mmCIF file of C-alpha atoms in Angstrom:
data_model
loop_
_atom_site.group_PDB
_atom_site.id
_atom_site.type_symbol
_atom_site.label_atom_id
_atom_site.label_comp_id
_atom_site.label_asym_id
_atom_site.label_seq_id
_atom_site.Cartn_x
_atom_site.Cartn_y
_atom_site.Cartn_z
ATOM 1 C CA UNK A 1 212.914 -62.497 151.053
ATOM 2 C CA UNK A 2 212.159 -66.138 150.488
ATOM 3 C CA UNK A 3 214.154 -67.838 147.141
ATOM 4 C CA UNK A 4 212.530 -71.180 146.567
ATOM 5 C CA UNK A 5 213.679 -73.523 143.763
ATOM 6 C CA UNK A 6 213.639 -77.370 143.182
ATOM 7 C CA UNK A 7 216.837 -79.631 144.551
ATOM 8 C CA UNK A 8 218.172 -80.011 141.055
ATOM 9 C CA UNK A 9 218.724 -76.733 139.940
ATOM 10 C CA UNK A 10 221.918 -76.136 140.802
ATOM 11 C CA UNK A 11 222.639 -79.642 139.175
ATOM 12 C CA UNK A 12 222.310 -77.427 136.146
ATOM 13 C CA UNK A 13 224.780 -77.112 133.202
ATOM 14 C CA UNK A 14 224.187 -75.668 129.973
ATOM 15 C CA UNK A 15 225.645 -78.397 127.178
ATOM 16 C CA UNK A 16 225.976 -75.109 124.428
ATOM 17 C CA UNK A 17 227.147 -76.486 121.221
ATOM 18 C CA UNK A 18 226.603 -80.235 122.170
ATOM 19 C CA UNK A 19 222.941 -79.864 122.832
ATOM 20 C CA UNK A 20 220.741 -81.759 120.620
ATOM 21 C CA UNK A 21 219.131 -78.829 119.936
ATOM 22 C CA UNK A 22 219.157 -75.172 120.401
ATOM 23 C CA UNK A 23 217.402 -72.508 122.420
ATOM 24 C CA UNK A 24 218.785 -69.615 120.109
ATOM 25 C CA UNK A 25 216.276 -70.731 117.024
ATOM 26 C CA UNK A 26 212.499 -70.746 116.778
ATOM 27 C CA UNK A 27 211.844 -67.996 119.072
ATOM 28 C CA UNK A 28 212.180 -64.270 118.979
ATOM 29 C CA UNK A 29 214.742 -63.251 122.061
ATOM 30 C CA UNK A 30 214.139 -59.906 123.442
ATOM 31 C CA UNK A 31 216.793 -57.866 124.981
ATOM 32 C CA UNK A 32 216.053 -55.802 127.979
ATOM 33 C CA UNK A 33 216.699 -51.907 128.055
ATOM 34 C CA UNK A 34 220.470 -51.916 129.908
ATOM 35 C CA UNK A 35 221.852 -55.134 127.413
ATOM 36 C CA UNK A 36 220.849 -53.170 124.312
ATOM 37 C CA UNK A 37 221.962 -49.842 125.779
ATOM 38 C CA UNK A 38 225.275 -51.706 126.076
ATOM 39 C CA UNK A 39 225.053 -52.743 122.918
ATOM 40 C CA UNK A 40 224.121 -49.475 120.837
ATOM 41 C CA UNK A 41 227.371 -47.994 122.413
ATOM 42 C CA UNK A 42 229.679 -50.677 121.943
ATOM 43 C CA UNK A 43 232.416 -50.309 119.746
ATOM 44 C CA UNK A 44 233.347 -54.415 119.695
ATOM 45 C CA UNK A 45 231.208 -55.991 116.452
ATOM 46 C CA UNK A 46 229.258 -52.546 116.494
ATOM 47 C CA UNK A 47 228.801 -52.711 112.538
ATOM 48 C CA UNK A 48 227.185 -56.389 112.964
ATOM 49 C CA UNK A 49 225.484 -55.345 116.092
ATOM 50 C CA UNK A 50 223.671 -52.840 114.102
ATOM 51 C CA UNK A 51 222.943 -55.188 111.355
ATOM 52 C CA UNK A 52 221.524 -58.329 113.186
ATOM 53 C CA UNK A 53 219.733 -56.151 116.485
ATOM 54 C CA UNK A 54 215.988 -55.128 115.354
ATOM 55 C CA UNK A 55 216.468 -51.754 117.586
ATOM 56 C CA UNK A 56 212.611 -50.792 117.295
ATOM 57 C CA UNK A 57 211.550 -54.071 118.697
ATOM 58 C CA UNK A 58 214.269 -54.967 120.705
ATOM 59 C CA UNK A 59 215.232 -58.306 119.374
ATOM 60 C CA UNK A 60 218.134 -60.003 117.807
ATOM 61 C CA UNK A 61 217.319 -60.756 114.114
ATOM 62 C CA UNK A 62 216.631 -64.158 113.273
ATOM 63 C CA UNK A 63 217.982 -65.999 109.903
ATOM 64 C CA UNK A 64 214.968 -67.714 107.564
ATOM 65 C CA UNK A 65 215.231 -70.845 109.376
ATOM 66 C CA UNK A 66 214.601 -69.342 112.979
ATOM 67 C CA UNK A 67 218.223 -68.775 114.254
ATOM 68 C CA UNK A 68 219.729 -66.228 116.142
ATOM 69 C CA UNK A 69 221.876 -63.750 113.639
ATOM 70 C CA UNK A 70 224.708 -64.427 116.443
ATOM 71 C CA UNK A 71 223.954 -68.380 116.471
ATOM 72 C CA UNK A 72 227.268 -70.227 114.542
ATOM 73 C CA UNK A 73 227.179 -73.567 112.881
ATOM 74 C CA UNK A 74 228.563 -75.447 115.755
ATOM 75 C CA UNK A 75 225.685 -74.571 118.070
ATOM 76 C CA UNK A 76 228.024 -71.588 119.673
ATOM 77 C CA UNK A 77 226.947 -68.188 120.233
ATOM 78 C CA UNK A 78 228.856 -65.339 118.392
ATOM 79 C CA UNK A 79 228.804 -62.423 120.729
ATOM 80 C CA UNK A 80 230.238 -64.719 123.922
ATOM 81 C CA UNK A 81 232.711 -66.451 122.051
ATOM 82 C CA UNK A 82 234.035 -62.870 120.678
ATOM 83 C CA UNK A 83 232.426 -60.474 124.030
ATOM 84 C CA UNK A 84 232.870 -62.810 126.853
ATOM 85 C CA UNK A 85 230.161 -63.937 128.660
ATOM 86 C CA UNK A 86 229.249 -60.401 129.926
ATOM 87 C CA UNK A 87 228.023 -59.258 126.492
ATOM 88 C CA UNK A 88 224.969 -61.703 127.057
ATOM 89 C CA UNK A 89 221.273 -59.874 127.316
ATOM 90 C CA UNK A 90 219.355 -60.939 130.444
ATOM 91 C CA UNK A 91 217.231 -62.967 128.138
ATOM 92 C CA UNK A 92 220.081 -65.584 126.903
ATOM 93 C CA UNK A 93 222.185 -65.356 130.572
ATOM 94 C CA UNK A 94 219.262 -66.866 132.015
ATOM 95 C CA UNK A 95 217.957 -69.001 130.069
ATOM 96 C CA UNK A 96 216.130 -71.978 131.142
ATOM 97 C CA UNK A 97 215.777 -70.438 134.792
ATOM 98 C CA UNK A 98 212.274 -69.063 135.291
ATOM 99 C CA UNK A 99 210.936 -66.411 138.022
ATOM 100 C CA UNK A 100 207.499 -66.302 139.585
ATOM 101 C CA UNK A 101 207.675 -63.235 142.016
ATOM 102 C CA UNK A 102 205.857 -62.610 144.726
ATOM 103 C CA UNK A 103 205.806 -60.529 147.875
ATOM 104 C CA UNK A 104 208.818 -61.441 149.383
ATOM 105 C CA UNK A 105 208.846 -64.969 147.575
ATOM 106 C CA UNK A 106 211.049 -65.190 144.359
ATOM 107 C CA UNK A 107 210.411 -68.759 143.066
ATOM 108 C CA UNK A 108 212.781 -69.706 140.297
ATOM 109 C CA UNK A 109 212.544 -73.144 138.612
ATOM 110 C CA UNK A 110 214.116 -74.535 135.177
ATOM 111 C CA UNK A 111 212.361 -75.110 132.279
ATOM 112 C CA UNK A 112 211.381 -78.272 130.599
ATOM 113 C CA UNK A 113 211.583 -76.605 126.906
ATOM 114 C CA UNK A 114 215.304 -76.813 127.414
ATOM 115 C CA UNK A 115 216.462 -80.528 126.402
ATOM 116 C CA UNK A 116 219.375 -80.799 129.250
ATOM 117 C CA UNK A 117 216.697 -80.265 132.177
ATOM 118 C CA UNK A 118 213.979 -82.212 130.289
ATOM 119 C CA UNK A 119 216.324 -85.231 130.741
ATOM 120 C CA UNK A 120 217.396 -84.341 133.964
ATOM 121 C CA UNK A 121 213.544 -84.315 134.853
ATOM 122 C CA UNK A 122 213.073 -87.515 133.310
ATOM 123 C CA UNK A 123 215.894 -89.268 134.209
ATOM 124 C CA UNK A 124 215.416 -88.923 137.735
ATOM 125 C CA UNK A 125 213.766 -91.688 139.749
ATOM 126 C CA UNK A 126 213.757 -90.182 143.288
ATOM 127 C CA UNK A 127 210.620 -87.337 144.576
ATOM 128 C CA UNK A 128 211.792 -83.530 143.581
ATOM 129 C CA UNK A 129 212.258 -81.792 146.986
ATOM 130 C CA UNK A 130 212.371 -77.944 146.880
ATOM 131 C CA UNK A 131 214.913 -75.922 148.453
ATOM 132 C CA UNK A 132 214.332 -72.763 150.708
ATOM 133 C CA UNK A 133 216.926 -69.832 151.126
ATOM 134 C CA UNK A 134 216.773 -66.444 152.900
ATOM 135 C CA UNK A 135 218.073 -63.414 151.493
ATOM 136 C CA UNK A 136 218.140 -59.648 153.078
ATOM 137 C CA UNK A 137 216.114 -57.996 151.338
ATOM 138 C CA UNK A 138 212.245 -57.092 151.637
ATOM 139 C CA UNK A 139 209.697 -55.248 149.929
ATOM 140 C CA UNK A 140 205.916 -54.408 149.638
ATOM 141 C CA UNK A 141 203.390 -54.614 146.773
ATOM 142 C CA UNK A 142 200.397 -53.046 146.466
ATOM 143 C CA UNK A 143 197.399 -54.748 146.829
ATOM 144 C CA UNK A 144 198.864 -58.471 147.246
ATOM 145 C CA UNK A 145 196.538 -60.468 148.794
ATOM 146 C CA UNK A 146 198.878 -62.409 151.163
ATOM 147 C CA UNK A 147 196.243 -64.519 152.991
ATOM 148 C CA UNK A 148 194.892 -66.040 149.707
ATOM 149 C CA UNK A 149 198.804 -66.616 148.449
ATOM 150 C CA UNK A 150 199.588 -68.031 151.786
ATOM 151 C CA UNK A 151 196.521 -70.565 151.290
ATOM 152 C CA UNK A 152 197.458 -71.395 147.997
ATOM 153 C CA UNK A 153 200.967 -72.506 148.915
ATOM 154 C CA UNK A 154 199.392 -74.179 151.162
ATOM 155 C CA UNK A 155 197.398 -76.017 149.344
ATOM 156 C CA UNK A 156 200.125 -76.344 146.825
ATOM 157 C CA UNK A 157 202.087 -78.242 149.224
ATOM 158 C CA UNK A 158 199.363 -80.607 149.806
ATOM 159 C CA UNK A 159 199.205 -81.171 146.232
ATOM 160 C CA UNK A 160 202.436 -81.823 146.145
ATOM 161 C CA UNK A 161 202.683 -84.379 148.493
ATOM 162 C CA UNK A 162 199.980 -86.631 147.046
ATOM 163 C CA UNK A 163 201.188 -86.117 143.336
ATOM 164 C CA UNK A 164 204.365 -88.168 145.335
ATOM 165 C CA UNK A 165 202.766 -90.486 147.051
ATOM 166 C CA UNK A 166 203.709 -93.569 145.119
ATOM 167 C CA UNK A 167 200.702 -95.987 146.721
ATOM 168 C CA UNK A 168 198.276 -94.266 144.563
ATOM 169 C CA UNK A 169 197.950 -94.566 141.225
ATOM 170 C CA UNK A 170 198.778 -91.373 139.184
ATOM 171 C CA UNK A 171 195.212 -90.818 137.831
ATOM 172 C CA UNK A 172 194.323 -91.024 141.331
ATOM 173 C CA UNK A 173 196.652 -88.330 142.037
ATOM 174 C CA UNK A 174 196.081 -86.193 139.334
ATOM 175 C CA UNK A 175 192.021 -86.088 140.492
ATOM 176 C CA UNK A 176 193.311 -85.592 144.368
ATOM 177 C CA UNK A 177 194.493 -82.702 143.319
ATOM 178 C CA UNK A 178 191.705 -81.139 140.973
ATOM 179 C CA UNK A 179 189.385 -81.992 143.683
ATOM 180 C CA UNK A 180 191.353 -80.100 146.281
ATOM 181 C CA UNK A 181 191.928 -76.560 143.232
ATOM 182 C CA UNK A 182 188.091 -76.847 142.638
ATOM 183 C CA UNK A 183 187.004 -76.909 147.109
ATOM 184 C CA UNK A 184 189.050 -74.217 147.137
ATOM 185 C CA UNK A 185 187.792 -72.220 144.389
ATOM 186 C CA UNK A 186 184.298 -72.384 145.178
ATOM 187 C CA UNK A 187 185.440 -71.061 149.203
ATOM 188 C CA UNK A 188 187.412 -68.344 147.417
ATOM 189 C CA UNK A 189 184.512 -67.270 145.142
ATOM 190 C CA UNK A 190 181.820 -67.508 148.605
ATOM 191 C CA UNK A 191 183.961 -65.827 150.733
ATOM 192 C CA UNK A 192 184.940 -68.975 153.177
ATOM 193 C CA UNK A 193 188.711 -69.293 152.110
ATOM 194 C CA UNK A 194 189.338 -69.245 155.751
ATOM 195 C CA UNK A 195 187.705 -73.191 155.903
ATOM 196 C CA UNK A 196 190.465 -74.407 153.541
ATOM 197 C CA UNK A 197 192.124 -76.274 156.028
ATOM 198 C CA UNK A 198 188.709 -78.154 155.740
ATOM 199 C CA UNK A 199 189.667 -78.462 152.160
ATOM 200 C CA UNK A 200 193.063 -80.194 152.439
ATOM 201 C CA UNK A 201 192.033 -82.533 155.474
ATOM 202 C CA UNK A 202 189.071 -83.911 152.909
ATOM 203 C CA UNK A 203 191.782 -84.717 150.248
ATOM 204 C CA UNK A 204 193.690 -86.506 152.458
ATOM 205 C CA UNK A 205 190.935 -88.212 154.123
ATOM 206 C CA UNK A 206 189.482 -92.040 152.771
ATOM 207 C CA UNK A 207 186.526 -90.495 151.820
ATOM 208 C CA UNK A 208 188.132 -88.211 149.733
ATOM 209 C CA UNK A 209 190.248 -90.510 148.104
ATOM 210 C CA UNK A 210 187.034 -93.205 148.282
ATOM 211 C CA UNK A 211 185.548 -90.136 145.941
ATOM 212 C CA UNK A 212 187.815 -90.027 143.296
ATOM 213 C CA UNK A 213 188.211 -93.944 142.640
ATOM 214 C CA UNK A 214 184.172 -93.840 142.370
ATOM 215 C CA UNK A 215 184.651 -90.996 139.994
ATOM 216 C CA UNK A 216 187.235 -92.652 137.725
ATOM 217 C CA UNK A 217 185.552 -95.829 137.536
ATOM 218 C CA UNK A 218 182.738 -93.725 136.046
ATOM 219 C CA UNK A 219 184.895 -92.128 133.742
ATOM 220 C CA UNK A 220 186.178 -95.537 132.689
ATOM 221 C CA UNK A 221 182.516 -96.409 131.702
ATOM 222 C CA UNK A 222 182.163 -93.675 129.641
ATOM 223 C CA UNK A 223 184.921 -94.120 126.510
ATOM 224 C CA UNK A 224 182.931 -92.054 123.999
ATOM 225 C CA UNK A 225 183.078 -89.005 126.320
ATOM 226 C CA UNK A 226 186.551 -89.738 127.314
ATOM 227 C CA UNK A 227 187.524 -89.450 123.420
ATOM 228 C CA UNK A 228 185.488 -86.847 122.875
ATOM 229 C CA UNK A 229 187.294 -84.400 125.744
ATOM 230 C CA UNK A 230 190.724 -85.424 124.402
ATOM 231 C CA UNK A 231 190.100 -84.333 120.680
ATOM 232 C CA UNK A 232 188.616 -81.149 121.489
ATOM 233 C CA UNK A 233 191.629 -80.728 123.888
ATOM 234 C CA UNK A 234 194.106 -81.860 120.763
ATOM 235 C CA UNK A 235 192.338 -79.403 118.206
ATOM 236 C CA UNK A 236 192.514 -76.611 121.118
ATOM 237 C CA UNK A 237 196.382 -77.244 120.853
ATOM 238 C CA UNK A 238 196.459 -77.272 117.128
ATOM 239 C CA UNK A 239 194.876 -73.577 117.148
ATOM 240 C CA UNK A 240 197.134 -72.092 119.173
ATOM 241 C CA UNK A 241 200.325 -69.933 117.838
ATOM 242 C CA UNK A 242 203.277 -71.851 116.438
ATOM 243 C CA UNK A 243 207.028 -71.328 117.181
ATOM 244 C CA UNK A 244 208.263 -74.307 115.418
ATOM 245 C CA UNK A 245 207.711 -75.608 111.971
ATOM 246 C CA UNK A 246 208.802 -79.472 113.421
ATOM 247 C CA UNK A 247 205.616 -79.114 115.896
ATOM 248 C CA UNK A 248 203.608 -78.759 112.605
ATOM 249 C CA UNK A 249 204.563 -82.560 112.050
ATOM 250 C CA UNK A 250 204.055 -84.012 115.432
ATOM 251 C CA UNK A 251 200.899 -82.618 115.953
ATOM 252 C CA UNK A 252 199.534 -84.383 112.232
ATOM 253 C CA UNK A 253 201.364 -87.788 113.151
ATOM 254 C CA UNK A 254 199.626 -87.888 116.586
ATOM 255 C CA UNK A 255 195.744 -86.538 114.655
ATOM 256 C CA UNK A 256 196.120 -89.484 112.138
ATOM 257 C CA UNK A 257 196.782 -92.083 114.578
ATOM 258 C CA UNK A 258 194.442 -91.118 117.631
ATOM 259 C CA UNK A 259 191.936 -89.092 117.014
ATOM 260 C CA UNK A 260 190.512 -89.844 113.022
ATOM 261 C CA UNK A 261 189.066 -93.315 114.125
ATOM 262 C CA UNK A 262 186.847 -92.570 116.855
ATOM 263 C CA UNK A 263 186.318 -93.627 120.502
ATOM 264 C CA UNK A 264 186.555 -97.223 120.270
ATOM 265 C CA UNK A 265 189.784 -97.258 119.064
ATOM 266 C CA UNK A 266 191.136 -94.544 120.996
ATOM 267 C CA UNK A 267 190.719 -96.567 123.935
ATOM 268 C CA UNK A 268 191.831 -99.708 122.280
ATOM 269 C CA UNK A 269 195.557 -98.127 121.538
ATOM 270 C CA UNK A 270 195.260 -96.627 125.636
ATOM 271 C CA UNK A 271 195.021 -99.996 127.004
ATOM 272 C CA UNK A 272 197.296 -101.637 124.965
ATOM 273 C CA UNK A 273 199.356 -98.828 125.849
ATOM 274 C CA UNK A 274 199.248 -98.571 129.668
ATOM 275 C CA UNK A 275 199.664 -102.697 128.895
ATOM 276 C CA UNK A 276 202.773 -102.290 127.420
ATOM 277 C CA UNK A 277 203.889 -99.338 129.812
ATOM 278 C CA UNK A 278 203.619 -101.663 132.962
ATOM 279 C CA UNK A 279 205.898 -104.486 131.299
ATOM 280 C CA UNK A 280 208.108 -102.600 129.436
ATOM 281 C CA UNK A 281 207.809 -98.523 131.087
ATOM 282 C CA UNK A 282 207.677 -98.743 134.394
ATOM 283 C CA UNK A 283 208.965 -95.586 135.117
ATOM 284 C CA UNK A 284 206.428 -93.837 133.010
ATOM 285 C CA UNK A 285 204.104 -93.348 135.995
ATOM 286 C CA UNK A 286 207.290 -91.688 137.844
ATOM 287 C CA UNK A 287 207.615 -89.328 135.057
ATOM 288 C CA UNK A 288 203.971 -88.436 134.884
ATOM 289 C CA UNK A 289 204.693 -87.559 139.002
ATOM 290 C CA UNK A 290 207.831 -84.929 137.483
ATOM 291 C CA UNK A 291 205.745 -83.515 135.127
ATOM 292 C CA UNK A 292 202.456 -82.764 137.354
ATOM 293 C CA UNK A 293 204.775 -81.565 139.909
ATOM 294 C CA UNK A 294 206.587 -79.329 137.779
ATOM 295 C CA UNK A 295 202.986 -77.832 136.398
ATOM 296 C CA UNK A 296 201.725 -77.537 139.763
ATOM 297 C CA UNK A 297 205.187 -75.658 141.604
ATOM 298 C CA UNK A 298 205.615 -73.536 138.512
ATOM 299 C CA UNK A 299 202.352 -72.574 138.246
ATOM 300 C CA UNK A 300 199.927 -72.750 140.610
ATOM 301 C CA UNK A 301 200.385 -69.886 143.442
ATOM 302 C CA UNK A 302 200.096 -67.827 140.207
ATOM 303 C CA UNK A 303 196.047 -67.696 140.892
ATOM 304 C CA UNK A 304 197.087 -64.987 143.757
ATOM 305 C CA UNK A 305 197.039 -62.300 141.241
ATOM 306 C CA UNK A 306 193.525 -63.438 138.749
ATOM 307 C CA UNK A 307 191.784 -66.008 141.187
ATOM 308 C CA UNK A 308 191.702 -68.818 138.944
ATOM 309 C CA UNK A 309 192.745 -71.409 141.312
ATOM 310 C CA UNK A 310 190.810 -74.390 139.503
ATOM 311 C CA UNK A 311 192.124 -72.780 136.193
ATOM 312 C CA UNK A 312 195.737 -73.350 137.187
ATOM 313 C CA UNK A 313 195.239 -76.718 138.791
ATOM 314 C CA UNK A 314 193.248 -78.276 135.952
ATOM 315 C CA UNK A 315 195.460 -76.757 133.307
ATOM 316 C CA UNK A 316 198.649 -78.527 134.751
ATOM 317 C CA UNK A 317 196.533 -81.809 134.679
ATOM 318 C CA UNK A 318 195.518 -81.295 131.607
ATOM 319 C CA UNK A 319 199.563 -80.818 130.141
ATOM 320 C CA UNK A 320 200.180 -84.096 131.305
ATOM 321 C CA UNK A 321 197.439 -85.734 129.708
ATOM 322 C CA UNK A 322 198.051 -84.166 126.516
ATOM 323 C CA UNK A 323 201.685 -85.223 127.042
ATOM 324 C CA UNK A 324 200.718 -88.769 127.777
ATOM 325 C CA UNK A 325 198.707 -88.616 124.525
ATOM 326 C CA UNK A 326 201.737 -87.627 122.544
ATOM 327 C CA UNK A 327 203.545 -90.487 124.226
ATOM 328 C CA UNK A 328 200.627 -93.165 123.005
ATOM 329 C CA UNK A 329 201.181 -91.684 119.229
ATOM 330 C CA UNK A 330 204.656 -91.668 119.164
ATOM 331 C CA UNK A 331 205.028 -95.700 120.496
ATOM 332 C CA UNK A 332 202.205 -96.308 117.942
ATOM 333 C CA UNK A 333 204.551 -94.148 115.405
ATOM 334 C CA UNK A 334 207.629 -96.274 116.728
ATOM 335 C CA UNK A 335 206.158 -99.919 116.256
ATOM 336 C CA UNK A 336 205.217 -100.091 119.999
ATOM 337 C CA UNK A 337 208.497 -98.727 121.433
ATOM 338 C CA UNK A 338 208.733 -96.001 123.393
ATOM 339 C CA UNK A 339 212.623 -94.644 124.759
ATOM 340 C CA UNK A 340 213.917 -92.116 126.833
ATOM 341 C CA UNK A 341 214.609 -90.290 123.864
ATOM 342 C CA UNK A 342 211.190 -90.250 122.921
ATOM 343 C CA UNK A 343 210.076 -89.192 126.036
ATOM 344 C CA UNK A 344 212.445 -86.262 126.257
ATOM 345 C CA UNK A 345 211.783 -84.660 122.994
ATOM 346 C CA UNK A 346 208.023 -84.639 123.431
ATOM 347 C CA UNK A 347 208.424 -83.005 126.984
ATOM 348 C CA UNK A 348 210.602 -80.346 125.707
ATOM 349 C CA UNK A 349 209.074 -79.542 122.130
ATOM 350 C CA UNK A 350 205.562 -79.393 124.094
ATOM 351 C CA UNK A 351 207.134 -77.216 126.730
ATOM 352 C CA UNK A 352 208.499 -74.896 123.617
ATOM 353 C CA UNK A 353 205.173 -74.638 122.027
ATOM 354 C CA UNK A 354 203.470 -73.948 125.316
ATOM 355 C CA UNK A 355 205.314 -72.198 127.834
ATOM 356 C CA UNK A 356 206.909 -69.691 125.862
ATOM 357 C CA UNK A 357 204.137 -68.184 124.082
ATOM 358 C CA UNK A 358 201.696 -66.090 126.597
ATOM 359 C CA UNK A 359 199.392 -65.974 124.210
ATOM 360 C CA UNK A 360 199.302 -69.888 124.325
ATOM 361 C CA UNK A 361 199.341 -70.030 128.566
ATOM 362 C CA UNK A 362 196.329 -68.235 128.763
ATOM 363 C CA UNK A 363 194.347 -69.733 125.398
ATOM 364 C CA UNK A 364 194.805 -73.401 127.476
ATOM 365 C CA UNK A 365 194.191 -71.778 130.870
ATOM 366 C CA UNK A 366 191.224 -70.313 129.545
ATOM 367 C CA UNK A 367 189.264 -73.427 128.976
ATOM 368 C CA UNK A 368 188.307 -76.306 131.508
ATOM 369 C CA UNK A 369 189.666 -79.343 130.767
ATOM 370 C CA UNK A 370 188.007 -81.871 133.459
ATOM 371 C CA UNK A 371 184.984 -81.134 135.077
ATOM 372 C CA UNK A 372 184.964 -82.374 138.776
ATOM 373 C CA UNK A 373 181.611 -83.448 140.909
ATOM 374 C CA UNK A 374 181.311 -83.496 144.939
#
C-alpha cells in the first residue's frame, strides 16, 4: 500500500491550549463504536461520561456556546488531562489529519480549518512537495476503476506542476488546470480516456497556454458578467449550513462591501486591490499557489468513485476565488491593510464552514462555477 502525504506534515504540532482558537467548539464530534465502547465501561469519570456523551447519537455534548462538555477554560481537554492521551476517540486523536482511501493508496493530508496548519500553509514560501511511503499491506475493492484513478493522478500531477510554476501568473494557472479537468471529462464521458495523455501534452503546450491568456483577456472585457458569477457564487455560500455563529458576521461584512454596489465597483476595489497586493503582498500570489494545491491534492482523485472530474477541478478553483474575495473585503474592512493574520483566519474559518460539513462539499460541488470554451 501506497501512504502519500505533503512534506510538512510531520512538521505538525498541535498548540492545545495556546491555539487562537479551538477545534473542540462549533462542531458536533462523533465518537466511533470501540472509543465509546471504552467509554460506557469505564469506571474513571463514568458519572460525567454519562452526563456529557449523547449515547444515541454518538457525540460528546456540547455547552450553549458550541464547546465540547470535556473542553476547560484554558483551551485543555478534560478527559486527556485526567485519562491520558489514550482515552481520546478516533475523532479528536486525529484531528486535523485527513484520509482519502483508495485501492492500495491511503492519502492523508492536514487540514486548513485548523489555525496551526493554516499558518504553516501560509507561511511557507517554498513549492509543497508530497511524500511517498510503502507499507505491507494490500487489499482489493470491488468495482474500483483503477485505470480512470490512475489517469486522474495523473493528471493531478500535471496540475500540480503548473499550479507551481511561478512564470505564469496564477489566473493563468488556475485556467491551465480547468482546461485540463474539463478535456478530460468530456474523454471520460465519450469513452476516449485512453487519449488523455493527449490531454496533458495540450496543457503544457503554447497553444494551450496561448488559449487561456485569449480566454482571460475576454473575461477581463466582460466586468458585468465577472460580478455577476461572483455574487451568485457568494449567495450560494450564504445558503449553505452554518457551524459557526462568527461566519454569520464575515459573510455580511464582505455582502455590504462587494457585492450591494454592482459591477463597476466590484472591479474598481479588485484592481485597486491586486494594485496594492503587488506593492505591498507579494506573497499573496504564493499563497493562492498553497491553497489551489491543497484543493486540488485533497480533492481531486476523489472523481474515481462519481466521475465528476470537472466538478472537482472547478470546485477547488472556485475556493480560492471565493477566498481571494474574502481577502478584498477584509483589506477594504481594514483601511487597505491586509496581514498574515488576516490571511490565516479567513483560510481556516472558510475551511471550517466548508470542509467539515458534507452537506456543504457537495452543495458547492454541485454547481459549476467557471464555464470553460475550446
Amino acid at each position: 500500500m501506497l501512504i502519500v502525504y505533503p512534506d510538512y506534515y510531520e512538521d505538525f504540532s498541535c498548540a492545545a491550549g495556546d491555539c487562537e482558537d479551538t477545534c473542540c467548539a462549533g462542531w458536533e464530534i462523533v465518537i466511533d463504536p470501540k472509543s465509546l465502547k471504552k467509554y460506557h465501561e469505564s469506571n474513571a469519570l463514568k458519572r460525567r461520561l454519562l452526563r456529557d456523551i449523547k449515547w444515541r447519537k454518538g457525540t460528546f455534548r456540547q455547552c450553549k456556546d458550541g464547546r465540547c462538555a470535556f473542553l476547560r477554560e484554558d483551551g485543555l481537554c478534560d478527559l486527556y488531562r485526567k485519562l491520558g492521551a489514550d482515552s481520546l476517540c478516533r475523532t479528536c486523536r486525529t484531528y486535523p489529519r485527513h484520509t482519502e482511501e483508495f485501492e492500495n493508496v491511503r492519502e492523508i493530508t492536514l487540514s486548513i480549518s485548523c489555525p496551526v496548519v493554516a499558518r504553516m500553509l501560509m507561511e511557507r514560501r517554498e513549492p509543497v512537495r508530497f511524500v511517498e511511503k510503502e507499507i505491507d499491506r494490500e487489499e482489493s475493492y470491488e468495482e474500483f476503476d483503477y485505470f480512470l484513478f490512475s489517469c486522474l493522478t495523473d493528471a493531478r500531477s500535471v496540475m500540480l506542476q503548473i499550479l507551481q510554476n511561478r512564470e505564469l501568473a496564477i489566473d493563468e494557472r488556475l485556467l491551465l488546470v480547468l482546461g485540463i479537468a474539463h478535456d478530460l471529462e468530456v474523454r471520460y464521458r465519450q469513452g476516449r480516456l485512453g487519449e488523455y495523455d493527449e490531454v496533458l501534452a495540450r496543457a503544457q503546450s503554447p497553444r494551450g497556454l496561448e488559449m487561456v491568456r485569449k480566454q482571460l483577456a475576454r473575461r477581463r472585457r466582460e466586468p458585468e458578467k465577472n460580478y455577476a458569477l461572483a455574487k451568485q457564487h457568494f449567495y450560494r455560500l450564504c445558503d449553505l449550513e452554518r457551524l459557526r455563529d462568527e461566519w454569520d458576521q464575515l459573510l455580511i461584512e464582505t455582502q455590504m462591501i462587494l457585492y450591494v454596489q454592482g459591477s463597476e465597483s466590484y472591479a474598481a476595489l479588485h484592481g485597486e486591490f491586486a494594485a496594492w497586493a503587488a506593492e505591498n503582498a507579494p506573497n499573496l500570489a504564493v499563497q493562492l499557489e498553497q491553497l489551489a494545491v491543497y484543493f486540488i491534492s485533497t480533492y481531486f482523485s476523489g472523481a474515481v468513485y462519481d466521475g465528476r472530474i470537472y466538478g472537482k477541478a472547478d470546485t477547488a478553483v472556485g475556493y480560492v476565488a471565493q477566498l481571494y474575495d474574502l481577502f478584498v473585503a477584509r483589506w477594504l474592512k481594514n483601511e487597505k491593510q491586509l496581514d498574515m493574520e488576516d490571511v490565516i483566519e479567513i483560510v481556516y474559518r472558510y475551511s471550517r464552514e466548508i470542509e467539515h460539513s458534507d452537506p456543504n462539499l457537495e452543495a458547492m460541488e454541485k454547481y459549476i462555477w467557471w464555464r470553460i470554451t475550446t
